[in-house]
Amino acid sequence: MLIIILVMAYALLYYRQVNARVRTQTFLRDLELTHQKVEELTLANERQRMARDLHDTLAQGQAGLIMQLEAVNAYLNRGNIEKAHEIVLSSMAQARQTLGDARKAIDDLRTRATPAVNFNEAIQDQLQRFRLATGVNVKLEFEIKSVLSGAKMEHILHILSETLTNVARHAQANHISINVWDNQQQFHMVIKDNGRGFNIGKIGKETGHYGLIGIHERARLIGGQIHIESNSEGTTIELSVPV
């Protein structure tokens, strides 16, 4: 009986050890698969971030320069040399800024700390350049009490810049209204134009048109949401972000 008990105890102990080893091997395989998945997701996120970098520096900058050069050409055709010269100077400044932004993006792939900026002044600066390049009337209502983080301000400014670029290139609008406000829980920015509108069902389905995709990605990165409405009477883009 003693031998039988010893044999059974040994068999039970051996079984437990084998079972523990099998579980360990299973956990290791699962961990390896999880690690591979994390690497794949990291690479995908990095590619998306680099795509946004290229779009927000080179593509947006070049689009702005094209709009300003078109405005210069229009004023030259009308014989308004003084206004054309003013826009040329603005274009030179924007080209330098675009080159600087591209160099920064290449240097650190946006791992740099966001410099301290005055949010209101940054928006006013964007709108001033837009008015000068396009001649489109822009009305701004700004009432912010909350202090936004540098990362949130950076993404919001890029969303505004991309929206204005899209209006100038596609909407054929002559008036834009921008309302920016906040409460204790949410930051809001609503951009409305009176352009010809577009089919929102085509967002993300047309090759070469990535601006609206980038807007949605940036809103998601700061925990916000984008709502777009568009018809023949104009387009409304509303951004809400927790503060």
PDB file of C-alpha atoms in Angstrom:
ATOM      1  CA  MET A   1       0.000   0.000   0.000  1.00  0.00           C
ATOM      2  CA  LEU A   2       2.829   2.375   0.793  1.00  0.00           C
ATOM      3  CA  ILE A   3       4.431   1.720  -2.608  1.00  0.00           C
ATOM      4  CA  ILE A   4       1.084   2.233  -4.349  1.00  0.00           C
ATOM      5  CA  ILE A   5       0.575   5.507  -2.507  1.00  0.00           C
ATOM      6  CA  LEU A   6       4.081   6.671  -3.420  1.00  0.00           C
ATOM      7  CA  VAL A   7       3.577   5.716  -7.076  1.00  0.00           C
ATOM      8  CA  MET A   8       0.232   7.535  -7.224  1.00  0.00           C
ATOM      9  CA  ALA A   9       1.714  10.623  -5.550  1.00  0.00           C
ATOM     10  CA  TYR A  10       4.636  10.591  -7.986  1.00  0.00           C
ATOM     11  CA  ALA A  11       2.256  10.119 -10.949  1.00  0.00           C
ATOM     12  CA  LEU A  12       0.099  13.010  -9.776  1.00  0.00           C
ATOM     13  CA  LEU A  13       3.140  15.227  -9.292  1.00  0.00           C
ATOM     14  CA  TYR A  14       4.473  14.267 -12.756  1.00  0.00           C
ATOM     15  CA  TYR A  15       1.092  14.976 -14.341  1.00  0.00           C
ATOM     16  CA  ARG A  16       0.962  18.406 -12.725  1.00  0.00           C
ATOM     17  CA  GLN A  17       4.472  19.211 -13.925  1.00  0.00           C
ATOM     18  CA  VAL A  18       3.647  18.132 -17.491  1.00  0.00           C
ATOM     19  CA  ASN A  19       0.409  20.107 -17.418  1.00  0.00           C
ATOM     20  CA  ALA A  20       2.234  23.194 -16.099  1.00  0.00           C
ATOM     21  CA  ARG A  21       4.847  22.855 -18.845  1.00  0.00           C
ATOM     22  CA  VAL A  22       2.152  22.602 -21.526  1.00  0.00           C
ATOM     23  CA  ARG A  23       0.409  25.674 -20.134  1.00  0.00           C
ATOM     24  CA  THR A  24       3.705  27.560 -20.059  1.00  0.00           C
ATOM     25  CA  GLN A  25       4.425  26.687 -23.689  1.00  0.00           C
ATOM     26  CA  THR A  26       0.904  27.782 -24.636  1.00  0.00           C
ATOM     27  CA  PHE A  27       1.369  31.078 -22.791  1.00  0.00           C
ATOM     28  CA  LEU A  28       4.713  31.625 -24.537  1.00  0.00           C
ATOM     29  CA  ARG A  29       3.142  31.017 -27.956  1.00  0.00           C
ATOM     30  CA  ASP A  30       0.299  33.396 -27.125  1.00  0.00           C
ATOM     31  CA  LEU A  31       2.795  35.973 -25.897  1.00  0.00           C
ATOM     32  CA  GLU A  32       4.828  35.679 -29.089  1.00  0.00           C
ATOM     33  CA  LEU A  33       1.705  36.097 -31.227  1.00  0.00           C
ATOM     34  CA  THR A  34       0.657  39.104 -29.138  1.00  0.00           C
ATOM     35  CA  HIS A  35       4.122  40.612 -29.520  1.00  0.00           C
ATOM     36  CA  GLN A  36       3.947  40.194 -33.284  1.00  0.00           C
ATOM     37  CA  LYS A  37       0.518  41.814 -33.335  1.00  0.00           C
ATOM     38  CA  VAL A  38       1.780  44.751 -31.279  1.00  0.00           C
ATOM     39  CA  GLU A  39       4.687  45.195 -33.701  1.00  0.00           C
ATOM     40  CA  GLU A  40       2.285  45.161 -36.658  1.00  0.00           C
ATOM     41  CA  LEU A  41       0.001  47.725 -34.997  1.00  0.00           C
ATOM     42  CA  THR A  42       2.999  49.900 -34.075  1.00  0.00           C
ATOM     43  CA  LEU A  43       4.239  49.884 -37.664  1.00  0.00           C
ATOM     44  CA  ALA A  44       0.749  50.670 -38.964  1.00  0.00           C
ATOM     45  CA  ASN A  45       0.380  53.577 -36.515  1.00  0.00           C
ATOM     46  CA  GLU A  46       3.823  54.867 -37.453  1.00  0.00           C
ATOM     47  CA  ARG A  47       2.945  54.770 -41.157  1.00  0.00           C
ATOM     48  CA  GLN A  48      -0.261  56.697 -40.462  1.00  0.00           C
ATOM     49  CA  ARG A  49       1.633  59.253 -38.415  1.00  0.00           C
ATOM     50  CA  MET A  50       4.243  59.707 -41.159  1.00  0.00           C
ATOM     51  CA  ALA A  51       1.457  60.072 -43.729  1.00  0.00           C
ATOM     52  CA  ARG A  52      -0.092  62.836 -41.616  1.00  0.00           C
ATOM     53  CA  ASP A  53       3.321  64.494 -41.310  1.00  0.00           C
ATOM     54  CA  LEU A  54       3.801  64.559 -45.072  1.00  0.00           C
ATOM     55  CA  HIS A  55       0.268  65.790 -45.654  1.00  0.00           C
ATOM     56  CA  ASP A  56       0.346  68.496 -42.987  1.00  0.00           C
ATOM     57  CA  THR A  57       3.770  69.850 -43.960  1.00  0.00           C
ATOM     58  CA  LEU A  58       4.405  69.345 -47.663  1.00  0.00           C
ATOM     59  CA  ALA A  59       0.911  68.818 -49.102  1.00  0.00           C
ATOM     60  CA  GLN A  60      -0.829  71.551 -47.109  1.00  0.00           C
ATOM     61  CA  GLY A  61       2.071  73.946 -47.571  1.00  0.00           C
ATOM     62  CA  GLN A  62       2.179  73.414 -51.320  1.00  0.00           C
ATOM     63  CA  ALA A  63      -1.600  73.759 -51.585  1.00  0.00           C
ATOM     64  CA  GLY A  64      -1.396  77.091 -49.762  1.00  0.00           C
ATOM     65  CA  LEU A  65       1.373  78.319 -52.056  1.00  0.00           C
ATOM     66  CA  ILE A  66      -0.630  77.312 -55.140  1.00  0.00           C
ATOM     67  CA  MET A  67      -3.639  79.279 -53.900  1.00  0.00           C
ATOM     68  CA  GLN A  68      -1.486  82.335 -53.261  1.00  0.00           C
ATOM     69  CA  LEU A  69       0.226  82.100 -56.669  1.00  0.00           C
ATOM     70  CA  GLU A  70      -3.177  81.839 -58.332  1.00  0.00           C
ATOM     71  CA  ALA A  71      -4.218  84.974 -56.456  1.00  0.00           C
ATOM     72  CA  VAL A  72      -1.017  86.732 -57.594  1.00  0.00           C
ATOM     73  CA  ASN A  73      -1.778  85.796 -61.201  1.00  0.00           C
ATOM     74  CA  ALA A  74      -5.334  87.113 -60.885  1.00  0.00           C
ATOM     75  CA  TYR A  75      -4.186  90.459 -59.461  1.00  0.00           C
ATOM     76  CA  LEU A  76      -1.484  90.802 -62.127  1.00  0.00           C
ATOM     77  CA  ASN A  77      -4.071  90.244 -64.827  1.00  0.00           C
ATOM     78  CA  ARG A  78      -6.116  93.067 -63.304  1.00  0.00           C
ATOM     79  CA  GLY A  79      -3.058  95.310 -63.135  1.00  0.00           C
ATOM     80  CA  ASN A  80      -3.057  95.465 -59.321  1.00  0.00           C
ATOM     81  CA  ILE A  81       0.712  95.243 -58.842  1.00  0.00           C
ATOM     82  CA  GLU A  82       0.688  96.412 -55.228  1.00  0.00           C
ATOM     83  CA  LYS A  83      -1.706  93.661 -54.074  1.00  0.00           C
ATOM     84  CA  ALA A  84       0.199  91.033 -56.081  1.00  0.00           C
ATOM     85  CA  HIS A  85       3.460  92.105 -54.453  1.00  0.00           C
ATOM     86  CA  GLU A  86       1.862  91.849 -50.991  1.00  0.00           C
ATOM     87  CA  ILE A  87       0.790  88.269 -51.669  1.00  0.00           C
ATOM     88  CA  VAL A  88       4.223  87.375 -53.074  1.00  0.00           C
ATOM     89  CA  LEU A  89       5.822  88.480 -49.794  1.00  0.00           C
ATOM     90  CA  SER A  90       3.305  86.392 -47.854  1.00  0.00           C
ATOM     91  CA  SER A  91       4.019  83.405 -50.119  1.00  0.00           C
ATOM     92  CA  MET A  92       7.749  83.697 -49.469  1.00  0.00           C
ATOM     93  CA  ALA A  93       7.137  83.649 -45.722  1.00  0.00           C
ATOM     94  CA  GLN A  94       4.823  80.649 -46.023  1.00  0.00           C
ATOM     95  CA  ALA A  95       7.356  78.776 -48.181  1.00  0.00           C
ATOM     96  CA  ARG A  96      10.017  79.289 -45.506  1.00  0.00           C
ATOM     97  CA  GLN A  97       7.631  78.100 -42.805  1.00  0.00           C
ATOM     98  CA  THR A  98       6.674  75.012 -44.835  1.00  0.00           C
ATOM     99  CA  LEU A  99      10.332  74.174 -45.376  1.00  0.00           C
ATOM    100  CA  GLY A 100      11.017  74.575 -41.656  1.00  0.00           C
ATOM    101  CA  ASP A 101       8.062  72.374 -40.716  1.00  0.00           C
ATOM    102  CA  ALA A 102       9.174  69.693 -43.172  1.00  0.00           C
ATOM    103  CA  ARG A 103      12.684  69.696 -41.748  1.00  0.00           C
ATOM    104  CA  LYS A 104      11.357  69.378 -38.204  1.00  0.00           C
ATOM    105  CA  ALA A 105       9.102  66.490 -39.205  1.00  0.00           C
ATOM    106  CA  ILE A 106      12.022  64.706 -40.854  1.00  0.00           C
ATOM    107  CA  ASP A 107      14.349  65.357 -37.901  1.00  0.00           C
ATOM    108  CA  ASP A 108      12.202  63.878 -35.168  1.00  0.00           C
ATOM    109  CA  LEU A 109       9.004  62.495 -36.790  1.00  0.00           C
ATOM    110  CA  ARG A 110       6.962  64.670 -34.497  1.00  0.00           C
ATOM    111  CA  THR A 111       8.495  63.467 -31.270  1.00  0.00           C
ATOM    112  CA  ARG A 112       9.337  67.071 -30.462  1.00  0.00           C
ATOM    113  CA  ALA A 113       7.502  68.907 -27.698  1.00  0.00           C
ATOM    114  CA  THR A 114       4.859  71.257 -29.027  1.00  0.00           C
ATOM    115  CA  PRO A 115       6.013  74.847 -28.548  1.00  0.00           C
ATOM    116  CA  ALA A 116       3.892  77.123 -26.433  1.00  0.00           C
ATOM    117  CA  VAL A 117       1.520  79.087 -28.638  1.00  0.00           C
ATOM    118  CA  ASN A 118      -1.344  81.462 -28.112  1.00  0.00           C
ATOM    119  CA  PHE A 119      -4.328  79.572 -29.476  1.00  0.00           C
ATOM    120  CA  ASN A 120      -6.308  82.646 -30.483  1.00  0.00           C
ATOM    121  CA  GLU A 121      -3.321  84.253 -32.197  1.00  0.00           C
ATOM    122  CA  ALA A 122      -2.527  81.024 -34.067  1.00  0.00           C
ATOM    123  CA  ILE A 123      -6.095  80.829 -35.414  1.00  0.00           C
ATOM    124  CA  GLN A 124      -6.105  84.524 -36.351  1.00  0.00           C
ATOM    125  CA  ASP A 125      -2.804  84.044 -38.189  1.00  0.00           C
ATOM    126  CA  GLN A 126      -4.224  81.136 -40.191  1.00  0.00           C
ATOM    127  CA  LEU A 127      -7.347  83.079 -41.107  1.00  0.00           C
ATOM    128  CA  GLN A 128      -5.341  86.136 -42.147  1.00  0.00           C
ATOM    129  CA  ARG A 129      -3.222  84.078 -44.542  1.00  0.00           C
ATOM    130  CA  PHE A 130      -6.361  82.394 -45.874  1.00  0.00           C
ATOM    131  CA  ARG A 131      -8.165  85.704 -46.490  1.00  0.00           C
ATOM    132  CA  LEU A 132      -5.114  87.152 -48.226  1.00  0.00           C
ATOM    133  CA  ALA A 133      -4.694  84.134 -50.503  1.00  0.00           C
ATOM    134  CA  THR A 134      -8.340  83.536 -51.410  1.00  0.00           C
ATOM    135  CA  GLY A 135     -10.313  86.714 -50.778  1.00  0.00           C
ATOM    136  CA  VAL A 136     -12.994  84.625 -49.046  1.00  0.00           C
ATOM    137  CA  ASN A 137     -14.821  86.386 -46.229  1.00  0.00           C
ATOM    138  CA  VAL A 138     -14.259  84.633 -42.873  1.00  0.00           C
ATOM    139  CA  LYS A 139     -16.136  85.445 -39.671  1.00  0.00           C
ATOM    140  CA  LEU A 140     -14.669  84.173 -36.391  1.00  0.00           C
ATOM    141  CA  GLU A 141     -16.342  83.954 -32.985  1.00  0.00           C
ATOM    142  CA  PHE A 142     -13.860  82.849 -30.318  1.00  0.00           C
ATOM    143  CA  GLU A 143     -14.617  82.312 -26.638  1.00  0.00           C
ATOM    144  CA  ILE A 144     -12.298  79.900 -24.838  1.00  0.00           C
ATOM    145  CA  LYS A 145     -11.859  79.705 -21.085  1.00  0.00           C
ATOM    146  CA  SER A 146     -10.159  76.302 -20.758  1.00  0.00           C
ATOM    147  CA  VAL A 147      -6.432  75.733 -21.088  1.00  0.00           C
ATOM    148  CA  LEU A 148      -5.825  73.176 -23.834  1.00  0.00           C
ATOM    149  CA  SER A 149      -2.727  71.002 -23.940  1.00  0.00           C
ATOM    150  CA  GLY A 150      -0.105  71.677 -26.588  1.00  0.00           C
ATOM    151  CA  ALA A 151      -0.899  68.416 -28.375  1.00  0.00           C
ATOM    152  CA  LYS A 152      -4.617  69.237 -28.557  1.00  0.00           C
ATOM    153  CA  MET A 153      -3.936  72.733 -29.878  1.00  0.00           C
ATOM    154  CA  GLU A 154      -1.594  71.333 -32.522  1.00  0.00           C
ATOM    155  CA  HIS A 155      -4.154  68.821 -33.783  1.00  0.00           C
ATOM    156  CA  ILE A 156      -7.010  71.360 -33.697  1.00  0.00           C
ATOM    157  CA  LEU A 157      -4.968  73.876 -35.697  1.00  0.00           C
ATOM    158  CA  HIS A 158      -4.145  71.220 -38.285  1.00  0.00           C
ATOM    159  CA  ILE A 159      -7.833  70.300 -38.533  1.00  0.00           C
ATOM    160  CA  LEU A 160      -8.707  73.958 -39.117  1.00  0.00           C
ATOM    161  CA  SER A 161      -5.937  74.358 -41.694  1.00  0.00           C
ATOM    162  CA  GLU A 162      -7.027  71.262 -43.622  1.00  0.00           C
ATOM    163  CA  THR A 163     -10.672  72.367 -43.582  1.00  0.00           C
ATOM    164  CA  LEU A 164      -9.795  75.813 -44.940  1.00  0.00           C
ATOM    165  CA  THR A 165      -7.627  74.239 -47.634  1.00  0.00           C
ATOM    166  CA  ASN A 166     -10.496  71.998 -48.724  1.00  0.00           C
ATOM    167  CA  VAL A 167     -12.893  74.955 -48.852  1.00  0.00           C
ATOM    168  CA  ALA A 168     -10.487  76.955 -51.015  1.00  0.00           C
ATOM    169  CA  ARG A 169      -9.781  74.079 -53.400  1.00  0.00           C
ATOM    170  CA  HIS A 170     -13.192  72.487 -53.788  1.00  0.00           C
ATOM    171  CA  ALA A 171     -16.106  74.354 -52.218  1.00  0.00           C
ATOM    172  CA  GLN A 172     -16.273  77.506 -54.376  1.00  0.00           C
ATOM    173  CA  ALA A 173     -17.547  79.342 -51.291  1.00  0.00           C
ATOM    174  CA  ASN A 174     -17.433  83.082 -50.669  1.00  0.00           C
ATOM    175  CA  HIS A 175     -18.216  83.056 -46.949  1.00  0.00           C
ATOM    176  CA  ILE A 176     -17.051  80.973 -43.973  1.00  0.00           C
ATOM    177  CA  SER A 177     -18.135  81.225 -40.346  1.00  0.00           C
ATOM    178  CA  ILE A 178     -16.059  79.700 -37.550  1.00  0.00           C
ATOM    179  CA  ASN A 179     -17.344  79.381 -33.996  1.00  0.00           C
ATOM    180  CA  VAL A 180     -14.930  78.284 -31.268  1.00  0.00           C
ATOM    181  CA  TRP A 181     -16.125  77.905 -27.688  1.00  0.00           C
ATOM    182  CA  ASP A 182     -15.955  75.605 -24.668  1.00  0.00           C
ATOM    183  CA  ASN A 183     -17.742  74.652 -21.476  1.00  0.00           C
ATOM    184  CA  GLN A 184     -16.619  72.679 -18.446  1.00  0.00           C
ATOM    185  CA  GLN A 185     -16.531  69.382 -20.325  1.00  0.00           C
ATOM    186  CA  GLN A 186     -16.132  70.016 -24.062  1.00  0.00           C
ATOM    187  CA  PHE A 187     -14.250  72.132 -26.588  1.00  0.00           C
ATOM    188  CA  HIS A 188     -16.221  72.884 -29.755  1.00  0.00           C
ATOM    189  CA  MET A 189     -15.259  74.218 -33.167  1.00  0.00           C
ATOM    190  CA  VAL A 190     -17.856  74.559 -35.924  1.00  0.00           C
ATOM    191  CA  ILE A 191     -16.809  75.561 -39.452  1.00  0.00           C
ATOM    192  CA  LYS A 192     -19.533  76.404 -41.979  1.00  0.00           C
ATOM    193  CA  ASP A 193     -19.200  77.465 -45.611  1.00  0.00           C
ATOM    194  CA  ASN A 194     -21.736  78.346 -48.297  1.00  0.00           C
ATOM    195  CA  GLY A 195     -20.060  76.320 -51.023  1.00  0.00           C
ATOM    196  CA  ARG A 196     -21.365  73.649 -53.350  1.00  0.00           C
ATOM    197  CA  GLY A 197     -20.912  70.772 -50.879  1.00  0.00           C
ATOM    198  CA  PHE A 198     -19.762  67.222 -51.586  1.00  0.00           C
ATOM    199  CA  ASN A 199     -20.799  63.600 -51.158  1.00  0.00           C
ATOM    200  CA  ILE A 200     -19.654  62.593 -47.667  1.00  0.00           C
ATOM    201  CA  GLY A 201     -20.124  58.933 -48.642  1.00  0.00           C
ATOM    202  CA  LYS A 202     -16.936  59.184 -50.725  1.00  0.00           C
ATOM    203  CA  ILE A 203     -14.722  60.062 -47.752  1.00  0.00           C
ATOM    204  CA  GLY A 204     -11.727  57.711 -47.761  1.00  0.00           C
ATOM    205  CA  LYS A 205     -12.722  56.060 -51.054  1.00  0.00           C
ATOM    206  CA  GLU A 206     -10.992  58.354 -53.551  1.00  0.00           C
ATOM    207  CA  THR A 207      -7.269  57.933 -54.225  1.00  0.00           C
ATOM    208  CA  GLY A 208      -5.254  61.059 -53.540  1.00  0.00           C
ATOM    209  CA  HIS A 209      -7.828  62.654 -51.229  1.00  0.00           C
ATOM    210  CA  TYR A 210      -6.614  62.082 -47.685  1.00  0.00           C
ATOM    211  CA  GLY A 211      -7.372  65.379 -45.975  1.00  0.00           C
ATOM    212  CA  LEU A 212     -10.703  64.340 -44.442  1.00  0.00           C
ATOM    213  CA  ILE A 213      -9.176  61.031 -43.357  1.00  0.00           C
ATOM    214  CA  GLY A 214      -6.468  62.979 -41.544  1.00  0.00           C
ATOM    215  CA  ILE A 215      -9.097  65.165 -39.880  1.00  0.00           C
ATOM    216  CA  HIS A 216     -10.855  62.117 -38.466  1.00  0.00           C
ATOM    217  CA  GLU A 217      -7.537  60.583 -37.342  1.00  0.00           C
ATOM    218  CA  ARG A 218      -6.468  63.752 -35.556  1.00  0.00           C
ATOM    219  CA  ALA A 219      -9.812  64.039 -33.782  1.00  0.00           C
ATOM    220  CA  ARG A 220      -9.516  60.419 -32.635  1.00  0.00           C
ATOM    221  CA  LEU A 221      -5.954  60.955 -31.344  1.00  0.00           C
ATOM    222  CA  ILE A 222      -7.137  63.698 -28.955  1.00  0.00           C
ATOM    223  CA  GLY A 223     -10.257  61.798 -27.893  1.00  0.00           C
ATOM    224  CA  GLY A 224     -12.559  63.982 -29.979  1.00  0.00           C
ATOM    225  CA  GLN A 225     -15.225  63.451 -32.612  1.00  0.00           C
ATOM    226  CA  ILE A 226     -15.840  64.933 -36.054  1.00  0.00           C
ATOM    227  CA  HIS A 227     -19.328  65.378 -37.507  1.00  0.00           C
ATOM    228  CA  ILE A 228     -19.711  66.437 -41.149  1.00  0.00           C
ATOM    229  CA  GLU A 229     -22.843  67.559 -42.964  1.00  0.00           C
ATOM    230  CA  SER A 230     -22.782  68.650 -46.596  1.00  0.00           C
ATOM    231  CA  ASN A 231     -25.299  69.508 -49.296  1.00  0.00           C
ATOM    232  CA  SER A 232     -25.706  71.893 -52.221  1.00  0.00           C
ATOM    233  CA  GLU A 233     -26.040  74.840 -49.816  1.00  0.00           C
ATOM    234  CA  GLY A 234     -22.715  74.295 -48.056  1.00  0.00           C
ATOM    235  CA  THR A 235     -20.751  72.167 -45.612  1.00  0.00           C
ATOM    236  CA  THR A 236     -20.590  72.107 -41.822  1.00  0.00           C
ATOM    237  CA  ILE A 237     -17.748  70.442 -39.918  1.00  0.00           C
ATOM    238  CA  GLU A 238     -18.085  70.181 -36.158  1.00  0.00           C
ATOM    239  CA  LEU A 239     -15.269  69.116 -33.854  1.00  0.00           C
ATOM    240  CA  SER A 240     -15.841  68.293 -30.177  1.00  0.00           C
ATOM    241  CA  VAL A 241     -12.994  67.433 -27.799  1.00  0.00           C
ATOM    242  CA  PRO A 242     -13.015  66.697 -24.043  1.00  0.00           C
ATOM    243  CA  VAL A 243     -11.217  69.328 -21.975  1.00  0.00           C
TER     244      VAL A 243
END
